[in-house]
Amino acid sequence: MWDKKSRFTMLVEALSPDLYRYAYWLVGDQDIAEDLVQETYMRAWRSLDSLREAGAAKAWLITTLRRENARRFSRKSLERVDVDVDTLEATIGSDDKLEVRALHQALRDLSTDYRDPLLLQVIGGFNIREIAEEMNLSTGAVTTRLFRARQKLRAALDGERDSEVSK
Amino acid sequence: MDCLSFRRSILADPGSNDDAIVEHADGCKHCRDFRADIRRLDASIIQAIKIPVPESLPAKILLRQSNRPRRASGWRWAIAIAACCVVAIGIGLRSETAESPAQWLGAVKRYVDRSGISTDPAAQIAHRDLNEILNRIGVHMDESIGTVTAAIPCRIGNRAGAHLVITGDGGPVTVLIMPEADLPQIIEFKTAKSTGVIAPCPRGSIAIVGGATAPINSIKSKVEKAISFI
């Protein structure tokens, strides 16, 4: 049986990259994302005993991170920030595919109503029912948002391909 | 299920294997192609979302957690945080993979210059916690090497290692455990403000760096005697 500290270390090593990426796309700032992930893990440490199934850890941490982010808003009354495209550009290597750049931009342009459920599904591995619970929405509303999010990303990608062809 | 409902469902959940989805896909080539197209889109989305993660993030979280129970007073906490930040900058900096003795010497100097050796002198890492960090790089500390005031996993010369700080009468001394640094000989070095030694071990090497008058060689002997490789 693993002790608390070993479990915690395992959670940090296995899940902090995905948690950071989720936080980054949620708040749009590398420094805030990092702070948010650290705060999330500190809170997770305090309630680690309530985590019964290892398989549920990622969803549990993402839910904790969303609550931590909500607390951040309530503490500082911050406006929601858009993902900073300059920061993003700095993180993309020059040899990265145009497709990835186009998707970065398209993800940035997505309204948070569409981006949030998509991130929960793609990074968090949540299913539609779980996203609905997490976001306090009906499953129908989540289905519509996910459907529209992918439609918009697909359209952006097709537009990028067309403009490359016409060059 | 008609084609419109199928496409709507697939756009909402490309991985869906509901019976109705599978049944429709089996009988409709256009929708099958559409599903393959959306799954490719999802693979691209996953790729796009994978932005680089700061290398130092896990170490920062673990360090912060291990500092938590001490409930340090305001100024001590500030010093500890400052030390963590400085150290973390060092971890996060990328460097070329070291191979030759000269490259290792450069990597150690760069690492120490960038990471700093400031730490909270009142903090003390428990022997068990120290070994938990060292065990991750295949090293075990069999006996005490003095008061260890910081211990974090790190990367030196682009290889995994551990960074310890020992605080004694001669001031703080940095001890780097580098199990992947294979050196043929001992390298001693001095700068205006510091003195150091890199010494080969049965596996990898250790580096000891401190102030100009720090007891480098006695700490080196202690560390050599205390560590074993798993």
mmCIF file of C-alpha atoms in Angstrom:
data_model
loop_
_atom_site.group_PDB
_atom_site.id
_atom_site.type_symbol
_atom_site.label_atom_id
_atom_site.label_comp_id
_atom_site.label_asym_id
_atom_site.label_seq_id
_atom_site.Cartn_x
_atom_site.Cartn_y
_atom_site.Cartn_z
ATOM 1 C CA MET A 1 0.000 0.000 0.000
ATOM 2 C CA TRP A 2 1.403 3.386 -0.990
ATOM 3 C CA ASP A 3 1.698 6.063 1.646
ATOM 4 C CA LYS A 4 0.198 9.509 1.149
ATOM 5 C CA LYS A 5 3.403 11.160 0.039
ATOM 6 C CA SER A 6 4.161 8.490 -2.580
ATOM 7 C CA ARG A 7 0.637 8.751 -3.956
ATOM 8 C CA PHE A 8 0.968 12.505 -4.106
ATOM 9 C CA THR A 9 4.342 12.324 -5.872
ATOM 10 C CA MET A 10 2.893 9.911 -8.396
ATOM 11 C CA LEU A 11 -0.053 12.250 -9.054
ATOM 12 C CA VAL A 12 2.308 15.187 -9.543
ATOM 13 C CA GLU A 13 4.613 13.357 -11.896
ATOM 14 C CA ALA A 14 1.879 11.680 -13.921
ATOM 15 C CA LEU A 15 -0.723 14.413 -14.150
ATOM 16 C CA SER A 16 0.865 17.840 -13.665
ATOM 17 C CA PRO A 17 1.659 18.251 -17.411
ATOM 18 C CA ASP A 18 -1.968 17.728 -18.432
ATOM 19 C CA LEU A 19 -3.164 19.858 -15.554
ATOM 20 C CA TYR A 20 -0.821 22.671 -16.580
ATOM 21 C CA ARG A 21 -2.021 22.481 -20.189
ATOM 22 C CA TYR A 22 -5.625 22.551 -19.055
ATOM 23 C CA ALA A 23 -4.905 25.543 -16.806
ATOM 24 C CA TYR A 24 -3.032 27.310 -19.559
ATOM 25 C CA TRP A 25 -5.901 27.055 -22.023
ATOM 26 C CA LEU A 26 -8.329 28.007 -19.286
ATOM 27 C CA VAL A 27 -6.577 31.191 -18.154
ATOM 28 C CA GLY A 28 -4.341 32.052 -21.108
ATOM 29 C CA ASP A 29 -1.239 32.904 -19.103
ATOM 30 C CA GLN A 30 1.744 30.668 -18.314
ATOM 31 C CA ASP A 31 2.498 32.175 -14.906
ATOM 32 C CA ILE A 32 -1.098 32.090 -13.717
ATOM 33 C CA ALA A 33 -1.452 28.548 -15.053
ATOM 34 C CA GLU A 34 1.584 27.470 -13.061
ATOM 35 C CA ASP A 35 0.314 29.138 -9.877
ATOM 36 C CA LEU A 36 -3.064 27.565 -10.389
ATOM 37 C CA VAL A 37 -1.592 24.084 -10.769
ATOM 38 C CA GLN A 38 0.509 24.536 -7.631
ATOM 39 C CA GLU A 39 -2.500 25.757 -5.640
ATOM 40 C CA THR A 40 -4.536 22.859 -6.965
ATOM 41 C CA TYR A 41 -1.973 20.329 -5.786
ATOM 42 C CA MET A 42 -1.707 21.984 -2.374
ATOM 43 C CA ARG A 43 -5.469 21.671 -1.998
ATOM 44 C CA ALA A 44 -5.330 18.119 -3.349
ATOM 45 C CA TRP A 45 -2.744 17.207 -0.725
ATOM 46 C CA ARG A 46 -5.115 18.278 2.026
ATOM 47 C CA SER A 47 -7.947 16.127 0.733
ATOM 48 C CA LEU A 48 -5.989 13.288 -0.832
ATOM 49 C CA ASP A 49 -7.627 10.762 1.476
ATOM 50 C CA SER A 50 -10.956 11.444 -0.222
ATOM 51 C CA LEU A 51 -9.580 10.174 -3.537
ATOM 52 C CA ARG A 52 -10.575 6.509 -3.547
ATOM 53 C CA GLU A 53 -9.916 5.464 -7.146
ATOM 54 C CA ALA A 54 -6.617 6.192 -8.884
ATOM 55 C CA GLY A 55 -8.444 6.196 -12.231
ATOM 56 C CA ALA A 56 -10.553 9.151 -11.131
ATOM 57 C CA ALA A 57 -7.543 11.265 -10.159
ATOM 58 C CA LYS A 58 -7.310 13.364 -13.302
ATOM 59 C CA ALA A 59 -10.979 14.343 -13.267
ATOM 60 C CA TRP A 60 -10.729 15.047 -9.526
ATOM 61 C CA LEU A 61 -7.716 17.321 -10.010
ATOM 62 C CA ILE A 62 -9.317 19.153 -12.925
ATOM 63 C CA THR A 63 -12.448 19.750 -10.872
ATOM 64 C CA THR A 64 -10.241 21.028 -8.029
ATOM 65 C CA LEU A 65 -8.388 23.292 -10.452
ATOM 66 C CA ARG A 66 -11.632 24.744 -11.815
ATOM 67 C CA ARG A 67 -12.780 25.519 -8.273
ATOM 68 C CA GLU A 68 -9.416 27.063 -7.480
ATOM 69 C CA ASN A 69 -9.715 29.208 -10.583
ATOM 70 C CA ALA A 70 -13.211 30.277 -9.544
ATOM 71 C CA ARG A 71 -11.796 31.260 -6.128
ATOM 72 C CA ARG A 72 -9.133 33.286 -7.885
ATOM 73 C CA PHE A 73 -11.866 35.180 -9.694
ATOM 74 C CA SER A 74 -13.893 35.763 -6.577
ATOM 75 C CA ARG A 75 -10.802 36.911 -4.641
ATOM 76 C CA LYS A 76 -9.567 39.381 -7.211
ATOM 77 C CA SER A 77 -12.615 40.039 -9.383
ATOM 78 C CA LEU A 78 -10.478 39.378 -12.405
ATOM 79 C CA GLU A 79 -11.700 39.555 -15.921
ATOM 80 C CA ARG A 80 -11.363 36.366 -17.855
ATOM 81 C CA VAL A 81 -8.292 36.571 -20.073
ATOM 82 C CA ASP A 82 -7.954 35.417 -23.623
ATOM 83 C CA VAL A 83 -5.047 33.139 -24.422
ATOM 84 C CA ASP A 84 -2.128 35.408 -25.289
ATOM 85 C CA VAL A 85 -1.206 34.660 -28.867
ATOM 86 C CA ASP A 86 2.316 36.050 -28.469
ATOM 87 C CA THR A 87 3.001 33.659 -25.627
ATOM 88 C CA LEU A 88 1.623 30.852 -27.684
ATOM 89 C CA GLU A 89 3.748 31.736 -30.679
ATOM 90 C CA ALA A 90 6.795 31.666 -28.443
ATOM 91 C CA THR A 91 5.979 28.120 -27.408
ATOM 92 C CA ILE A 92 5.646 26.801 -30.947
ATOM 93 C CA GLY A 93 8.824 25.733 -32.674
ATOM 94 C CA SER A 94 9.446 27.274 -36.075
ATOM 95 C CA ASP A 95 9.208 23.887 -37.714
ATOM 96 C CA ASP A 96 5.803 23.115 -36.270
ATOM 97 C CA LYS A 97 3.040 22.452 -38.678
ATOM 98 C CA LEU A 98 0.937 25.307 -39.958
ATOM 99 C CA GLU A 99 -2.013 23.181 -38.963
ATOM 100 C CA VAL A 100 -1.015 23.350 -35.297
ATOM 101 C CA ARG A 101 -0.566 27.127 -35.527
ATOM 102 C CA ALA A 102 -3.950 27.492 -37.167
ATOM 103 C CA LEU A 103 -5.525 25.357 -34.459
ATOM 104 C CA HIS A 104 -3.833 27.380 -31.713
ATOM 105 C CA GLN A 105 -5.336 30.517 -33.180
ATOM 106 C CA ALA A 106 -8.714 28.881 -33.645
ATOM 107 C CA LEU A 107 -8.708 27.583 -30.069
ATOM 108 C CA ARG A 108 -7.852 31.058 -28.880
ATOM 109 C CA ASP A 109 -10.684 32.503 -30.912
ATOM 110 C CA LEU A 110 -13.225 30.019 -29.558
ATOM 111 C CA SER A 111 -15.470 31.522 -26.951
ATOM 112 C CA THR A 112 -14.961 30.022 -23.511
ATOM 113 C CA ASP A 113 -18.454 28.534 -23.709
ATOM 114 C CA TYR A 114 -17.160 26.274 -26.459
ATOM 115 C CA ARG A 115 -13.558 25.920 -25.366
ATOM 116 C CA ASP A 116 -14.314 24.827 -21.793
ATOM 117 C CA PRO A 117 -16.274 21.655 -22.607
ATOM 118 C CA LEU A 118 -13.841 20.764 -25.373
ATOM 119 C CA LEU A 119 -10.865 21.005 -22.991
ATOM 120 C CA LEU A 120 -12.671 18.936 -20.385
ATOM 121 C CA GLN A 121 -13.318 16.279 -22.996
ATOM 122 C CA VAL A 122 -9.967 16.297 -24.774
ATOM 123 C CA ILE A 123 -7.573 16.896 -21.851
ATOM 124 C CA GLY A 124 -9.675 15.745 -18.903
ATOM 125 C CA GLY A 125 -11.222 12.703 -20.535
ATOM 126 C CA PHE A 126 -14.667 13.694 -19.252
ATOM 127 C CA ASN A 127 -17.710 12.255 -21.041
ATOM 128 C CA ILE A 128 -20.681 14.418 -21.995
ATOM 129 C CA ARG A 129 -22.627 13.624 -18.824
ATOM 130 C CA GLU A 130 -19.616 14.448 -16.643
ATOM 131 C CA ILE A 131 -19.029 17.719 -18.482
ATOM 132 C CA ALA A 132 -22.682 18.601 -17.964
ATOM 133 C CA GLU A 133 -22.314 17.992 -14.211
ATOM 134 C CA GLU A 134 -19.064 19.915 -14.054
ATOM 135 C CA MET A 135 -20.437 22.922 -15.922
ATOM 136 C CA ASN A 136 -23.915 22.745 -14.497
ATOM 137 C CA LEU A 137 -25.489 22.374 -17.923
ATOM 138 C CA SER A 138 -27.843 19.894 -19.563
ATOM 139 C CA THR A 139 -26.294 17.106 -21.640
ATOM 140 C CA GLY A 140 -28.054 18.582 -24.668
ATOM 141 C CA ALA A 141 -26.360 21.936 -24.137
ATOM 142 C CA VAL A 142 -22.968 20.268 -23.773
ATOM 143 C CA THR A 143 -23.531 18.229 -26.930
ATOM 144 C CA THR A 144 -24.369 21.400 -28.844
ATOM 145 C CA ARG A 145 -21.308 23.242 -27.529
ATOM 146 C CA LEU A 146 -18.952 20.402 -28.379
ATOM 147 C CA PHE A 147 -20.513 20.034 -31.806
ATOM 148 C CA ARG A 148 -20.125 23.751 -32.523
ATOM 149 C CA ALA A 149 -16.594 23.903 -31.100
ATOM 150 C CA ARG A 150 -15.410 21.195 -33.498
ATOM 151 C CA GLN A 151 -17.333 22.743 -36.372
ATOM 152 C CA LYS A 152 -15.532 26.037 -35.798
ATOM 153 C CA LEU A 153 -12.117 24.409 -35.461
ATOM 154 C CA ARG A 154 -12.706 22.385 -38.595
ATOM 155 C CA ALA A 155 -13.778 25.468 -40.516
ATOM 156 C CA ALA A 156 -10.683 27.340 -39.320
ATOM 157 C CA LEU A 157 -8.441 24.497 -40.387
ATOM 158 C CA ASP A 158 -10.112 24.193 -43.785
ATOM 159 C CA GLY A 159 -9.726 27.952 -44.249
ATOM 160 C CA GLU A 160 -6.024 27.688 -43.446
ATOM 161 C CA ARG A 161 -5.553 24.839 -45.925
ATOM 162 C CA ASP A 162 -7.383 26.780 -48.634
ATOM 163 C CA SER A 163 -5.245 29.865 -48.086
ATOM 164 C CA GLU A 164 -2.078 27.738 -48.265
ATOM 165 C CA VAL A 165 -3.230 26.171 -51.536
ATOM 166 C CA SER A 166 -3.978 29.573 -53.062
ATOM 167 C CA LYS A 167 -0.508 30.944 -52.152
ATOM 168 C CA MET B 1 -30.253 7.258 -36.901
ATOM 169 C CA ASP B 2 -30.030 9.507 -39.957
ATOM 170 C CA CYS B 3 -26.878 11.089 -41.393
ATOM 171 C CA LEU B 4 -27.530 14.459 -39.755
ATOM 172 C CA SER B 5 -27.880 12.979 -36.249
ATOM 173 C CA PHE B 6 -24.830 10.799 -36.851
ATOM 174 C CA ARG B 7 -22.688 13.778 -37.809
ATOM 175 C CA ARG B 8 -23.932 15.825 -34.908
ATOM 176 C CA SER B 9 -23.120 12.994 -32.508
ATOM 177 C CA ILE B 10 -19.676 12.467 -33.981
ATOM 178 C CA LEU B 11 -18.826 16.164 -33.795
ATOM 179 C CA ALA B 12 -19.812 16.128 -30.129
ATOM 180 C CA ASP B 13 -18.009 12.879 -29.322
ATOM 181 C CA PRO B 14 -15.728 11.486 -32.045
ATOM 182 C CA GLY B 15 -14.846 8.460 -29.935
ATOM 183 C CA SER B 16 -18.450 7.368 -29.430
ATOM 184 C CA ASN B 17 -19.093 3.674 -29.982
ATOM 185 C CA ASP B 18 -22.804 3.706 -29.299
ATOM 186 C CA ASP B 19 -24.679 0.908 -31.056
ATOM 187 C CA ALA B 20 -26.643 3.382 -33.185
ATOM 188 C CA ILE B 21 -23.433 5.131 -34.265
ATOM 189 C CA VAL B 22 -21.676 1.880 -35.138
ATOM 190 C CA GLU B 23 -24.710 0.571 -36.993
ATOM 191 C CA HIS B 24 -25.057 3.742 -39.058
ATOM 192 C CA ALA B 25 -21.348 3.894 -39.861
ATOM 193 C CA ASP B 26 -21.396 0.278 -41.050
ATOM 194 C CA GLY B 27 -24.046 1.111 -43.616
ATOM 195 C CA CYS B 28 -23.003 4.618 -44.774
ATOM 196 C CA LYS B 29 -19.635 5.204 -46.389
ATOM 197 C CA HIS B 30 -19.991 9.019 -46.420
ATOM 198 C CA CYS B 31 -20.581 9.088 -42.670
ATOM 199 C CA ARG B 32 -17.752 6.623 -42.092
ATOM 200 C CA ASP B 33 -15.420 8.970 -43.975
ATOM 201 C CA PHE B 34 -16.817 11.915 -42.030
ATOM 202 C CA ARG B 35 -16.067 10.142 -38.747
ATOM 203 C CA ALA B 36 -12.506 9.390 -39.872
ATOM 204 C CA ASP B 37 -12.121 13.047 -40.812
ATOM 205 C CA ILE B 38 -13.321 14.263 -37.407
ATOM 206 C CA ARG B 39 -11.092 11.771 -35.605
ATOM 207 C CA ARG B 40 -8.142 13.191 -37.544
ATOM 208 C CA LEU B 41 -9.268 16.656 -36.482
ATOM 209 C CA ASP B 42 -9.325 15.515 -32.863
ATOM 210 C CA ALA B 43 -5.801 14.113 -33.167
ATOM 211 C CA SER B 44 -4.705 17.543 -34.446
ATOM 212 C CA ILE B 45 -6.535 19.306 -31.591
ATOM 213 C CA ILE B 46 -4.760 17.088 -29.064
ATOM 214 C CA GLN B 47 -1.452 17.925 -30.743
ATOM 215 C CA ALA B 48 -2.225 21.657 -30.712
ATOM 216 C CA ILE B 49 -3.219 21.658 -27.063
ATOM 217 C CA LYS B 50 0.060 20.032 -26.022
ATOM 218 C CA ILE B 51 1.997 23.186 -25.286
ATOM 219 C CA PRO B 52 5.393 22.759 -23.590
ATOM 220 C CA VAL B 53 5.207 22.313 -19.808
ATOM 221 C CA PRO B 54 7.884 23.952 -17.594
ATOM 222 C CA GLU B 55 10.371 21.214 -16.709
ATOM 223 C CA SER B 56 10.593 22.508 -13.167
ATOM 224 C CA LEU B 57 6.862 22.287 -12.418
ATOM 225 C CA PRO B 58 6.768 18.859 -10.684
ATOM 226 C CA ALA B 59 9.839 19.777 -8.605
ATOM 227 C CA LYS B 60 8.276 23.082 -7.550
ATOM 228 C CA ILE B 61 5.041 21.402 -6.494
ATOM 229 C CA LEU B 62 6.854 18.694 -4.503
ATOM 230 C CA LEU B 63 9.160 21.220 -2.889
ATOM 231 C CA ARG B 64 6.260 23.444 -1.937
ATOM 232 C CA GLN B 65 4.378 20.500 -0.487
ATOM 233 C CA SER B 66 7.380 19.315 1.499
ATOM 234 C CA ASN B 67 7.801 22.799 2.945
ATOM 235 C CA ARG B 68 4.156 23.073 3.962
ATOM 236 C CA PRO B 69 4.025 21.338 7.362
ATOM 237 C CA ARG B 70 6.719 23.525 8.805
ATOM 238 C CA ARG B 71 4.380 26.514 9.045
ATOM 239 C CA ALA B 72 7.303 28.880 8.860
ATOM 240 C CA SER B 73 6.976 32.469 9.926
ATOM 241 C CA GLY B 74 6.571 35.157 7.265
ATOM 242 C CA TRP B 75 10.176 35.994 6.582
ATOM 243 C CA ARG B 76 11.334 32.380 6.661
ATOM 244 C CA TRP B 77 8.621 31.447 4.217
ATOM 245 C CA ALA B 78 9.639 34.319 1.936
ATOM 246 C CA ILE B 79 13.247 33.154 1.963
ATOM 247 C CA ALA B 80 12.191 29.596 1.221
ATOM 248 C CA ILE B 81 10.008 30.708 -1.671
ATOM 249 C CA ALA B 82 12.806 32.884 -3.020
ATOM 250 C CA ALA B 83 15.200 29.963 -2.826
ATOM 251 C CA CYS B 84 12.702 27.711 -4.580
ATOM 252 C CA CYS B 85 12.193 30.247 -7.345
ATOM 253 C CA VAL B 86 15.882 30.761 -7.911
ATOM 254 C CA VAL B 87 16.515 27.052 -7.908
ATOM 255 C CA ALA B 88 13.558 26.423 -10.176
ATOM 256 C CA ILE B 89 14.867 28.895 -12.726
ATOM 257 C CA GLY B 90 17.985 26.780 -12.837
ATOM 258 C CA ILE B 91 15.997 23.602 -13.351
ATOM 259 C CA GLY B 92 13.944 25.143 -16.084
ATOM 260 C CA LEU B 93 16.899 26.332 -18.100
ATOM 261 C CA ARG B 94 17.726 24.041 -20.922
ATOM 262 C CA SER B 95 21.292 23.189 -21.697
ATOM 263 C CA GLU B 96 23.074 20.947 -24.133
ATOM 264 C CA THR B 97 23.587 17.337 -23.166
ATOM 265 C CA ALA B 98 26.981 17.064 -21.486
ATOM 266 C CA GLU B 99 29.329 14.251 -22.559
ATOM 267 C CA SER B 100 33.005 15.201 -22.082
ATOM 268 C CA PRO B 101 34.643 16.317 -18.798
ATOM 269 C CA ALA B 102 34.861 19.882 -20.170
ATOM 270 C CA GLN B 103 31.168 19.854 -21.022
ATOM 271 C CA TRP B 104 30.288 18.533 -17.563
ATOM 272 C CA LEU B 105 32.416 21.216 -15.942
ATOM 273 C CA GLY B 106 30.610 23.852 -18.039
ATOM 274 C CA ALA B 107 27.228 22.316 -17.224
ATOM 275 C CA VAL B 108 27.922 22.304 -13.471
ATOM 276 C CA LYS B 109 29.184 25.899 -13.493
ATOM 277 C CA ARG B 110 26.215 27.088 -15.549
ATOM 278 C CA TYR B 111 23.798 25.227 -13.307
ATOM 279 C CA VAL B 112 25.278 26.636 -10.098
ATOM 280 C CA ASP B 113 25.497 30.163 -11.526
ATOM 281 C CA ARG B 114 21.879 30.092 -12.543
ATOM 282 C CA SER B 115 20.391 28.226 -9.625
ATOM 283 C CA GLY B 116 22.097 30.040 -6.788
ATOM 284 C CA ILE B 117 22.643 28.413 -3.417
ATOM 285 C CA SER B 118 20.466 30.594 -1.233
ATOM 286 C CA THR B 119 18.191 28.677 1.084
ATOM 287 C CA ASP B 120 16.491 28.917 4.427
ATOM 288 C CA PRO B 121 19.233 27.998 6.912
ATOM 289 C CA ALA B 122 16.643 27.002 9.498
ATOM 290 C CA ALA B 123 14.969 24.461 7.240
ATOM 291 C CA GLN B 124 16.077 20.862 7.499
ATOM 292 C CA ILE B 125 15.197 18.090 5.091
ATOM 293 C CA ALA B 126 14.393 14.842 6.884
ATOM 294 C CA HIS B 127 16.631 11.924 5.932
ATOM 295 C CA ARG B 128 13.635 9.980 4.681
ATOM 296 C CA ASP B 129 12.482 12.860 2.428
ATOM 297 C CA LEU B 130 16.015 13.245 1.132
ATOM 298 C CA ASN B 131 16.141 9.602 0.174
ATOM 299 C CA GLU B 132 12.772 9.819 -1.501
ATOM 300 C CA ILE B 133 14.231 12.389 -3.900
ATOM 301 C CA LEU B 134 17.528 10.551 -4.348
ATOM 302 C CA ASN B 135 15.853 7.182 -4.912
ATOM 303 C CA ARG B 136 14.189 8.652 -7.978
ATOM 304 C CA ILE B 137 17.600 8.936 -9.643
ATOM 305 C CA GLY B 138 18.806 5.563 -8.363
ATOM 306 C CA VAL B 139 20.802 6.853 -5.396
ATOM 307 C CA HIS B 140 20.488 6.191 -1.668
ATOM 308 C CA MET B 141 22.024 8.170 1.181
ATOM 309 C CA ASP B 142 23.085 5.619 3.778
ATOM 310 C CA GLU B 143 24.200 8.053 6.440
ATOM 311 C CA SER B 144 23.952 11.731 7.281
ATOM 312 C CA ILE B 145 26.153 14.221 5.441
ATOM 313 C CA GLY B 146 25.241 17.145 7.700
ATOM 314 C CA THR B 147 22.306 19.544 7.778
ATOM 315 C CA VAL B 148 20.609 19.358 4.390
ATOM 316 C CA THR B 149 18.497 22.489 3.947
ATOM 317 C CA ALA B 150 17.251 21.905 0.394
ATOM 318 C CA ALA B 151 16.873 18.853 -1.812
ATOM 319 C CA ILE B 152 15.246 18.840 -5.198
ATOM 320 C CA PRO B 153 15.427 16.794 -8.375
ATOM 321 C CA CYS B 154 17.078 18.734 -11.179
ATOM 322 C CA ARG B 155 18.661 18.485 -14.607
ATOM 323 C CA ILE B 156 22.343 19.233 -15.103
ATOM 324 C CA GLY B 157 23.854 18.987 -18.570
ATOM 325 C CA ASN B 158 20.399 17.875 -19.681
ATOM 326 C CA ARG B 159 20.636 14.751 -17.460
ATOM 327 C CA ALA B 160 18.679 13.879 -14.341
ATOM 328 C CA GLY B 161 20.303 14.658 -11.028
ATOM 329 C CA ALA B 162 19.642 15.955 -7.539
ATOM 330 C CA HIS B 163 20.567 19.293 -6.008
ATOM 331 C CA LEU B 164 21.202 19.373 -2.261
ATOM 332 C CA VAL B 165 22.272 22.281 -0.107
ATOM 333 C CA ILE B 166 24.236 21.576 3.059
ATOM 334 C CA THR B 167 24.470 24.405 5.543
ATOM 335 C CA GLY B 168 27.307 24.365 8.034
ATOM 336 C CA ASP B 169 29.801 26.656 9.691
ATOM 337 C CA GLY B 170 31.449 27.490 6.371
ATOM 338 C CA GLY B 171 28.137 28.656 4.837
ATOM 339 C CA PRO B 172 25.908 26.865 2.365
ATOM 340 C CA VAL B 173 27.465 24.297 0.075
ATOM 341 C CA THR B 174 25.836 22.923 -3.051
ATOM 342 C CA VAL B 175 26.027 19.180 -3.600
ATOM 343 C CA LEU B 176 25.025 17.901 -7.025
ATOM 344 C CA ILE B 177 24.455 14.181 -7.449
ATOM 345 C CA MET B 178 24.803 13.293 -11.134
ATOM 346 C CA PRO B 179 24.381 9.549 -11.730
ATOM 347 C CA GLU B 180 24.719 9.989 -15.492
ATOM 348 C CA ALA B 181 27.953 12.016 -15.460
ATOM 349 C CA ASP B 182 30.718 9.555 -16.297
ATOM 350 C CA LEU B 183 34.018 11.302 -15.731
ATOM 351 C CA PRO B 184 37.489 9.761 -15.974
ATOM 352 C CA GLN B 185 39.100 12.015 -13.371
ATOM 353 C CA ILE B 186 38.565 14.522 -10.570
ATOM 354 C CA ILE B 187 38.108 18.116 -11.757
ATOM 355 C CA GLU B 188 38.814 20.961 -9.334
ATOM 356 C CA PHE B 189 37.870 24.529 -10.123
ATOM 357 C CA LYS B 190 37.907 27.988 -8.580
ATOM 358 C CA THR B 191 36.257 31.265 -9.454
ATOM 359 C CA ALA B 192 36.566 34.628 -7.722
ATOM 360 C CA LYS B 193 33.826 33.749 -5.248
ATOM 361 C CA SER B 194 33.599 29.973 -5.221
ATOM 362 C CA THR B 195 35.511 26.768 -5.192
ATOM 363 C CA GLY B 196 34.377 23.379 -6.357
ATOM 364 C CA VAL B 197 35.200 19.820 -7.241
ATOM 365 C CA ILE B 198 33.600 17.254 -9.526
ATOM 366 C CA ALA B 199 34.508 13.702 -8.595
ATOM 367 C CA PRO B 200 33.645 10.389 -10.241
ATOM 368 C CA CYS B 201 31.731 7.827 -8.159
ATOM 369 C CA PRO B 202 31.094 4.115 -8.755
ATOM 370 C CA ARG B 203 28.236 5.325 -10.947
ATOM 371 C CA GLY B 204 28.189 8.881 -12.249
ATOM 372 C CA SER B 205 29.737 11.760 -10.372
ATOM 373 C CA ILE B 206 29.162 14.262 -7.607
ATOM 374 C CA ALA B 207 29.934 17.967 -7.614
ATOM 375 C CA ILE B 208 30.549 20.042 -4.485
ATOM 376 C CA VAL B 209 30.516 23.825 -4.836
ATOM 377 C CA GLY B 210 30.801 26.402 -2.087
ATOM 378 C CA GLY B 211 32.342 29.684 -1.069
ATOM 379 C CA ALA B 212 36.081 30.302 -1.417
ATOM 380 C CA THR B 213 36.782 28.930 2.068
ATOM 381 C CA ALA B 214 34.157 26.172 2.200
ATOM 382 C CA PRO B 215 35.439 22.742 3.324
ATOM 383 C CA ILE B 216 34.839 21.245 -0.120
ATOM 384 C CA ASN B 217 37.089 18.200 0.192
ATOM 385 C CA SER B 218 35.793 17.119 3.568
ATOM 386 C CA ILE B 219 32.200 17.339 2.293
ATOM 387 C CA LYS B 220 33.213 15.434 -0.828
ATOM 388 C CA SER B 221 34.610 12.612 1.324
ATOM 389 C CA LYS B 222 31.450 12.553 3.458
ATOM 390 C CA VAL B 223 29.174 12.368 0.424
ATOM 391 C CA GLU B 224 31.296 9.694 -1.260
ATOM 392 C CA LYS B 225 31.116 7.594 1.894
ATOM 393 C CA ALA B 226 27.395 8.161 2.440
ATOM 394 C CA ILE B 227 25.873 7.454 -0.963
ATOM 395 C CA SER B 228 25.217 4.152 -2.629
ATOM 396 C CA PHE B 229 23.632 3.326 -5.961
ATOM 397 C CA ILE B 230 20.465 1.328 -6.230
#
